Amino acid sequence: MKKNCDLLIHQARLITCADNGQPCGLIDHGTVACDQGRIVWVGAAHESHEYTSTQTIDAQGQVLTPGLIDCHTHLVFAGSRAHEFAQRLAGVSYEAIAQAGGGILSTVQATRAASLDELVAGTVQRLQQLQAQGVMTVEIKSGYGLDVDNELKMLAAAKAAGKQAGVDVKTTLLAAHALPTEFADDADGYIDLICTELIPHVAKNHLADAVDAFCEGIGFSYAQTDQVFAAAARWGLPVKLHADQLSDLGGAGLVADYCGLSADHVEYTSTASIKKMATNDTVATLLPYAFYALNETRKPPIEAFRKHGVDLAIATDCNPGTAPTTDLLQCLHMACTLFGLTVEEAIRGVTINAAKALGIDHDKGSIEVGKAAELVLWNTTEVADLVYWQGGDRVQQLIKP
Ligand code: NIG
Ligand code: FE
């Protein structure tokens, strides 16, 4: 007697991203059974299973992946920084623009002035653009509010936009993104506000899934980041970090010391930090679009990450300053062409390893029994196509029964 289930998908080229010994966990002519929002069976056509369904999809050999995950974005913001792009083209550096009061602080001004509804509307649009590329889970950071009310407004906007767009949004508190002008001469006072007011409030009310900081010469020091992480740890919130993007302040090692989820950017990360990341399972999240847009030349130490067994994730870093993009597939392509990743590493970077970078790999990131039934059917039979081709209608169907 067969068991009824909500959906059966046949004849798919399954990129399971599970560890089954095949590249990308490939299963050709694969079958997936889904029931009550979960995957209940996965296997090849010749294997027998007990499921039947009135709802079936014949994938006709097309590629099926887990829903993609963009694990590092600043999707909630107002205003535009197009003028700064023009300045950078004229030779002014990102750091110089920030030091002159532009950069992150110019987006802070616009974001503080925007209503919750305005922020939600802009974020929904950007979420829909990601969704059109097969992205079903998105991490969104605060960090353009820089005071209690506006940071909370950003987190609320992120959640509301996710609901409206039908995308699973994970939120991250990035209050330590830049120093707000009202604390211009008192960085320690601002760090204190984050540690004693914001983090406790956010933790008690479950408003964020993680805490992040910008550890950099133009951001916060190692010691200040350490204070933020200690407060997050006291309140039971996992940490991640904008680490070693423009210089090596030891940020990736620090986040690994806290058994953090991920160190992101990581262009200048040292071998000592990489070893700590490997020991504590901290993912290296690559943000090739920001590298490209800032005209950076120092590449992340990919070979050392591989050698020490650090998992690699890839994300858009979508933000109005350094990564004006909602094109995650282009970021996959760039991670390969600019940083030398393989097709398999790129695909794992936006599925299982992106799930690890958010601490949700028990639930998402691969096509395995027990995980969320969030799948993407692509307009191709070629695995490498996901990384190779740019533009056009790539997604045939998002599947979320
Ligand atoms: O990830 N590095 C800091 N934060 C962002 C940039 C934000 C901005 O310039 O608005 C990043 O690149
Ligand atoms: Fe970022």
Coordinates of C-alpha atoms and ligand atoms in Angstrom, one line a residue:
M1 CA 0.0 0.0 0.0
K2 CA 1.5 3.3 -1.1
K3 CA 1.5 6.4 1.1
N4 CA 0.0 9.6 -0.2
C5 CA 2.2 12.7 -0.2
D6 CA 1.7 16.3 -1.3
L7 CA 4.0 16.3 -4.2
L8 CA 6.2 13.9 -6.3
I9 CA 8.9 15.2 -8.6
H10 CA 10.2 12.7 -11.2
Q11 CA 13.1 12.7 -13.7
A12 CA 15.0 15.5 -12.2
R13 CA 18.7 16.1 -12.4
L14 CA 19.0 16.4 -8.7
I15 CA 21.7 18.6 -7.2
T16 CA 21.1 17.5 -3.7
C17 CA 24.2 19.2 -2.2
A18 CA 24.3 16.3 0.2
D19 CA 27.5 14.3 0.8
N20 CA 26.8 11.3 -1.3
G21 CA 30.2 11.0 -3.0
Q22 CA 29.0 12.7 -6.2
P23 CA 29.9 16.2 -7.3
C24 CA 27.2 18.5 -5.8
G25 CA 25.5 15.3 -4.5
L26 CA 24.2 14.7 -8.0
I27 CA 21.5 12.1 -8.6
D28 CA 20.5 11.7 -12.2
H29 CA 16.8 10.7 -13.0
G30 CA 16.0 11.6 -9.5
T31 CA 12.8 11.5 -7.6
V32 CA 11.8 13.7 -4.6
A33 CA 8.7 13.2 -2.5
C34 CA 7.5 16.1 -0.4
D35 CA 4.9 16.1 2.4
Q36 CA 3.7 18.8 4.8
G37 CA 6.5 21.2 3.8
R38 CA 9.3 18.6 4.3
I39 CA 11.2 16.3 2.0
V40 CA 10.2 12.7 2.8
W41 CA 12.1 10.7 0.1
V42 CA 15.0 11.3 -2.3
G43 CA 16.5 8.8 -4.6
A44 CA 17.1 7.6 -8.2
A45 CA 14.2 6.5 -10.4
H46 CA 15.2 2.8 -10.2
E47 CA 15.0 2.8 -6.4
S48 CA 11.7 1.8 -5.0
H49 CA 9.8 4.0 -2.5
E50 CA 6.4 4.0 -0.9
Y51 CA 5.0 7.3 -2.1
T52 CA 2.3 8.3 -4.5
S53 CA 0.7 11.7 -5.1
T54 CA -2.0 13.3 -7.1
Q55 CA 0.4 16.3 -7.6
T56 CA 3.4 15.4 -9.8
I57 CA 6.0 17.3 -11.7
D58 CA 7.9 15.6 -14.6
A59 CA 11.2 17.5 -14.6
Q60 CA 12.2 16.0 -17.9
G61 CA 15.9 15.9 -16.9
Q62 CA 16.1 19.5 -15.9
V63 CA 18.3 20.5 -12.9
L64 CA 16.6 20.7 -9.5
T65 CA 18.4 22.4 -6.6
P66 CA 17.6 23.3 -3.0
G67 CA 16.2 26.9 -2.8
L68 CA 19.2 29.2 -3.0
I69 CA 20.2 31.1 0.1
D70 CA 21.7 34.7 0.1
C71 CA 23.5 34.6 3.4
H72 CA 24.8 38.3 3.6
T73 CA 22.7 41.3 2.5
H74 CA 21.9 44.8 3.5
L75 CA 18.6 44.7 1.7
V76 CA 16.8 47.3 3.9
F77 CA 17.9 50.8 3.0
A78 CA 16.7 54.1 1.6
G79 CA 18.3 56.5 -0.8
S80 CA 20.9 56.0 -3.5
R81 CA 24.7 56.2 -3.6
A82 CA 25.0 56.6 -7.4
H83 CA 26.8 59.9 -6.9
E84 CA 29.5 58.1 -4.8
F85 CA 29.9 55.5 -7.6
A86 CA 30.7 58.5 -9.9
Q87 CA 33.2 59.8 -7.3
R88 CA 34.9 56.5 -7.0
L89 CA 35.2 56.3 -10.8
A90 CA 37.0 59.7 -10.6
G91 CA 39.5 58.1 -8.2
V92 CA 38.2 58.9 -4.7
S93 CA 38.5 55.8 -2.5
Y94 CA 35.7 54.1 -0.5
E95 CA 37.6 54.9 2.7
A96 CA 38.0 58.6 1.8
I97 CA 34.3 58.9 1.0
A98 CA 33.4 57.4 4.3
Q99 CA 35.9 59.6 6.2
A100 CA 34.3 62.7 4.6
G101 CA 30.9 61.7 6.0
G102 CA 29.5 59.9 3.0
G103 CA 29.4 56.1 2.5
I104 CA 27.4 54.3 5.2
L105 CA 26.5 57.5 7.0
S106 CA 24.8 58.9 3.9
T107 CA 22.6 55.8 3.8
V108 CA 22.0 56.2 7.5
Q109 CA 20.5 59.6 6.9
A110 CA 18.2 58.4 4.2
T111 CA 17.2 55.3 6.2
R112 CA 16.4 57.2 9.4
A113 CA 14.2 59.6 7.3
A114 CA 12.3 56.8 5.7
S115 CA 9.1 55.3 7.2
L116 CA 8.7 51.7 8.0
D117 CA 6.4 51.3 5.0
E118 CA 8.8 52.9 2.6
L119 CA 11.6 50.6 3.8
V120 CA 9.3 47.5 3.4
A121 CA 8.3 48.5 -0.1
G122 CA 12.0 48.9 -1.3
T123 CA 13.0 45.7 0.4
V124 CA 10.1 43.7 -1.1
Q125 CA 11.2 44.8 -4.6
R126 CA 14.8 43.6 -4.0
L127 CA 13.6 40.4 -2.4
Q128 CA 11.5 39.7 -5.5
Q129 CA 14.5 40.3 -7.7
L130 CA 16.4 37.7 -5.7
Q131 CA 13.5 35.3 -5.8
A132 CA 13.4 35.4 -9.6
Q133 CA 16.8 33.8 -9.4
G134 CA 15.7 30.9 -7.2
V135 CA 16.6 32.5 -3.9
M136 CA 14.2 31.4 -1.1
T137 CA 16.1 32.4 2.1
V138 CA 17.7 35.7 2.6
E139 CA 19.7 37.1 5.5
I140 CA 19.1 40.9 6.0
K141 CA 21.2 43.1 8.3
S142 CA 20.3 46.2 10.1
G143 CA 23.1 48.8 10.3
Y144 CA 21.8 51.9 8.6
G145 CA 19.8 53.0 11.7
L146 CA 22.6 53.3 14.3
D147 CA 20.2 54.2 17.1
V148 CA 17.8 52.0 19.0
D149 CA 14.6 53.1 17.2
N150 CA 16.0 53.0 13.7
E151 CA 17.9 49.7 14.1
L152 CA 14.6 48.2 15.4
K153 CA 12.7 49.8 12.5
M154 CA 15.1 48.1 10.0
L155 CA 14.7 44.7 11.7
A156 CA 11.0 45.1 11.6
A157 CA 11.1 46.1 7.9
A158 CA 13.2 43.1 7.0
K159 CA 10.7 40.7 8.7
A160 CA 7.6 42.4 7.2
A161 CA 9.2 42.4 3.7
G162 CA 10.0 38.7 3.9
K163 CA 6.4 37.9 4.8
Q164 CA 5.1 40.1 2.0
A165 CA 7.4 38.6 -0.6
G166 CA 7.1 35.0 0.6
V167 CA 10.8 34.7 1.3
D168 CA 12.2 33.3 4.5
V169 CA 14.2 36.2 6.0
K170 CA 16.8 35.8 8.8
T171 CA 17.7 39.0 10.5
T172 CA 21.1 40.1 11.8
L173 CA 21.7 43.1 14.2
L174 CA 24.6 45.1 12.7
A175 CA 24.4 48.2 14.9
A176 CA 28.2 48.2 15.0
H177 CA 28.4 49.1 11.3
A178 CA 29.6 52.7 11.6
L179 CA 29.8 55.4 14.3
P180 CA 26.6 57.6 14.2
T181 CA 27.4 61.3 14.1
E182 CA 25.8 61.9 17.6
F183 CA 28.6 59.6 19.0
A184 CA 31.3 61.0 16.8
D185 CA 33.8 61.5 19.7
D186 CA 32.5 58.7 21.8
A187 CA 32.9 55.3 20.1
D188 CA 33.0 53.6 23.4
G189 CA 29.7 55.2 24.4
Y190 CA 28.1 53.8 21.2
I191 CA 29.5 50.4 21.8
D192 CA 28.1 50.6 25.3
L193 CA 24.6 51.4 24.0
I194 CA 24.8 48.4 21.7
C195 CA 25.9 46.1 24.5
T196 CA 23.6 47.3 27.3
E197 CA 20.5 48.4 25.4
L198 CA 20.2 47.1 21.9
I199 CA 21.5 43.5 22.2
P200 CA 19.5 42.8 25.4
H201 CA 16.3 44.2 23.8
V202 CA 16.7 42.4 20.6
A203 CA 17.5 39.1 22.3
K204 CA 14.6 39.3 24.8
N205 CA 12.2 40.0 22.0
H206 CA 13.7 37.6 19.5
L207 CA 14.1 40.4 16.9
A208 CA 17.4 39.1 15.3
D209 CA 18.9 35.7 14.6
A210 CA 22.5 36.9 14.9
V211 CA 24.8 39.8 15.7
D212 CA 27.4 41.3 13.2
A213 CA 29.9 44.1 13.3
F214 CA 32.3 45.9 10.9
C215 CA 35.8 45.3 12.2
E216 CA 37.9 47.6 10.1
G217 CA 40.0 50.8 10.3
I218 CA 36.9 52.7 9.1
G219 CA 34.6 50.6 11.3
F220 CA 35.3 49.2 14.8
S221 CA 38.4 47.9 16.4
Y222 CA 39.2 44.4 17.5
A223 CA 38.6 45.3 21.1
Q224 CA 35.2 47.0 20.4
T225 CA 34.1 44.1 18.3
D226 CA 35.1 41.7 21.1
Q227 CA 32.9 43.7 23.5
V228 CA 29.9 43.4 21.1
F229 CA 30.5 39.7 20.7
A230 CA 30.8 39.2 24.5
A231 CA 27.4 40.9 24.9
A232 CA 25.9 38.8 22.1
A233 CA 27.2 35.6 23.8
R234 CA 25.8 36.7 27.1
W235 CA 22.4 37.0 25.5
G236 CA 22.7 33.7 23.6
L237 CA 22.9 35.3 20.1
P238 CA 25.3 33.8 17.5
V239 CA 27.8 36.1 15.9
K240 CA 29.2 36.7 12.4
L241 CA 31.6 39.5 11.2
H242 CA 32.6 41.8 8.3
A243 CA 36.2 40.7 8.7
D244 CA 39.5 41.5 7.0
Q245 CA 37.9 43.3 4.0
L246 CA 40.4 46.1 3.6
S247 CA 43.1 45.1 6.2
D248 CA 43.8 42.3 8.6
L249 CA 42.7 43.3 12.1
G250 CA 42.4 39.7 13.1
G251 CA 38.6 39.8 12.8
A252 CA 38.1 36.4 11.3
G253 CA 40.1 34.8 14.1
L254 CA 38.0 36.7 16.7
V255 CA 34.7 35.6 15.3
A256 CA 36.0 32.0 15.2
D257 CA 37.0 32.3 18.9
Y258 CA 33.3 32.9 19.6
C259 CA 32.5 29.8 17.5
G260 CA 30.8 32.3 15.2
L261 CA 28.7 31.4 12.1
S262 CA 30.8 33.2 9.5
A263 CA 33.6 35.6 8.7
D264 CA 32.6 37.6 5.7
H265 CA 34.8 39.3 3.0
V266 CA 38.0 37.8 4.3
E267 CA 40.3 39.2 1.6
Y268 CA 43.1 39.9 4.2
T269 CA 42.5 36.9 6.5
S270 CA 45.7 35.4 7.9
T271 CA 46.6 31.7 8.2
A272 CA 46.4 31.9 12.0
S273 CA 42.7 33.1 11.7
I274 CA 42.0 30.4 9.0
K275 CA 43.2 27.7 11.4
K276 CA 40.8 29.0 14.1
M277 CA 37.9 29.1 11.6
A278 CA 38.6 25.5 10.6
T279 CA 38.7 24.4 14.3
N280 CA 35.5 26.1 15.2
D281 CA 33.5 25.5 12.0
T282 CA 33.3 29.2 11.0
V283 CA 32.3 29.6 7.4
A284 CA 34.2 32.0 5.1
T285 CA 31.6 34.0 3.2
L286 CA 32.9 35.4 -0.1
L287 CA 31.5 38.6 -1.4
P288 CA 32.9 38.9 -4.9
Y289 CA 30.7 41.7 -6.0
A290 CA 32.0 44.1 -3.3
F291 CA 35.5 43.1 -4.2
Y292 CA 34.8 43.9 -7.9
A293 CA 32.9 47.1 -7.3
L294 CA 35.6 48.5 -5.0
N295 CA 38.2 47.6 -7.6
E296 CA 40.1 45.6 -4.9
T297 CA 43.1 43.6 -5.9
R298 CA 43.7 41.5 -2.8
K299 CA 41.9 38.2 -3.2
P300 CA 40.7 36.0 -0.4
P301 CA 43.2 33.2 0.4
I302 CA 41.0 30.5 -1.2
E303 CA 43.8 27.8 -1.4
A304 CA 44.4 28.2 2.4
F305 CA 40.7 27.9 3.1
R306 CA 40.6 24.7 1.1
K307 CA 43.7 23.3 2.7
H308 CA 42.4 23.8 6.2
G309 CA 38.9 22.6 5.3
V310 CA 37.0 25.9 5.9
D311 CA 33.6 25.9 4.2
L312 CA 33.0 28.6 1.6
A313 CA 29.8 30.5 1.1
I314 CA 29.0 33.2 -1.5
A315 CA 26.5 36.1 -1.1
T316 CA 25.5 39.3 -2.9
D317 CA 26.3 41.7 0.0
C318 CA 23.5 43.7 -1.7
N319 CA 23.9 47.3 -0.3
P320 CA 23.8 50.7 -1.9
G321 CA 27.5 51.4 -1.4
T322 CA 29.7 48.5 -2.3
A323 CA 27.4 46.0 -3.9
P324 CA 24.5 47.5 -5.8
T325 CA 23.2 44.2 -7.0
T326 CA 20.5 41.6 -6.5
D327 CA 22.1 39.2 -8.9
L328 CA 23.3 36.2 -6.8
L329 CA 23.9 34.1 -9.9
Q330 CA 26.4 36.7 -11.2
C331 CA 28.1 36.5 -7.8
L332 CA 28.5 32.7 -8.3
H333 CA 30.1 33.4 -11.7
M334 CA 32.4 36.0 -10.2
A335 CA 33.4 33.8 -7.3
C336 CA 34.7 31.4 -10.0
T337 CA 36.2 33.9 -12.4
L338 CA 37.7 36.3 -9.9
F339 CA 38.5 34.0 -6.9
G340 CA 39.0 30.6 -8.7
L341 CA 36.2 28.6 -7.2
T342 CA 35.0 25.5 -9.0
V343 CA 31.4 25.1 -10.2
E344 CA 30.8 22.7 -7.3
E345 CA 32.2 25.1 -4.7
A346 CA 30.1 27.9 -6.1
I347 CA 26.9 25.9 -6.0
R348 CA 27.6 24.7 -2.4
G349 CA 28.3 28.3 -1.6
V350 CA 24.7 29.4 -2.1
T351 CA 23.1 26.2 -0.7
I352 CA 24.5 24.0 2.0
N353 CA 27.4 26.3 3.0
A354 CA 25.2 29.4 3.0
A355 CA 22.8 27.5 5.3
K356 CA 25.8 26.8 7.6
A357 CA 26.7 30.5 7.6
L358 CA 23.2 31.1 9.0
G359 CA 23.1 28.2 11.4
I360 CA 20.2 26.6 9.5
D361 CA 21.8 23.7 7.8
H362 CA 19.8 21.3 9.9
D363 CA 16.7 22.6 8.0
K364 CA 17.9 24.0 4.6
G365 CA 20.6 24.0 2.0
S366 CA 20.3 20.4 0.6
I367 CA 17.8 18.0 -0.8
E368 CA 17.7 15.5 2.0
V369 CA 15.0 13.7 4.0
G370 CA 13.7 15.9 6.8
K371 CA 14.7 19.2 5.3
A372 CA 12.4 21.9 4.1
A373 CA 10.7 21.2 0.8
E374 CA 12.0 24.4 -0.9
L375 CA 13.3 23.5 -4.3
V376 CA 14.1 25.2 -7.6
L377 CA 13.6 23.7 -11.1
W378 CA 15.9 25.3 -13.6
N379 CA 15.6 25.9 -17.3
T380 CA 18.6 23.7 -18.0
T381 CA 19.9 20.1 -17.9
E382 CA 23.5 21.2 -17.4
V383 CA 24.8 21.6 -13.8
A384 CA 27.5 24.2 -14.8
D385 CA 24.8 26.4 -16.4
L386 CA 23.9 27.7 -13.0
V387 CA 27.3 29.4 -12.8
Y388 CA 28.2 29.8 -16.5
W389 CA 25.3 31.6 -18.2
Q390 CA 24.5 35.2 -17.2
G391 CA 21.1 36.8 -17.7
G392 CA 17.8 35.6 -19.1
D393 CA 15.0 33.5 -17.5
R394 CA 17.0 30.9 -15.6
V395 CA 14.3 29.6 -13.2
Q396 CA 11.5 27.4 -14.5
Q397 CA 9.7 27.0 -11.2
L398 CA 10.1 27.7 -7.5
I399 CA 8.6 24.7 -5.6
K400 CA 7.4 25.2 -2.0
P401 CA 4.4 22.9 -1.6
Ligands
NIG1 O1 29.5 44.7 3.4 N1 31.7 46.9 4.9 C1 30.7 47.3 5.4 N2 29.4 47.1 5.0 C2 29.0 46.9 3.7 C3 29.1 48.2 3.0 C4 28.0 49.0 3.4 C5 27.9 50.3 2.7 O2 28.9 50.8 2.1 O3 26.8 50.9 2.7 C6 29.8 45.8 3.0 O4 30.5 46.0 2.0
FE2 FE 28.2 43.6 4.1

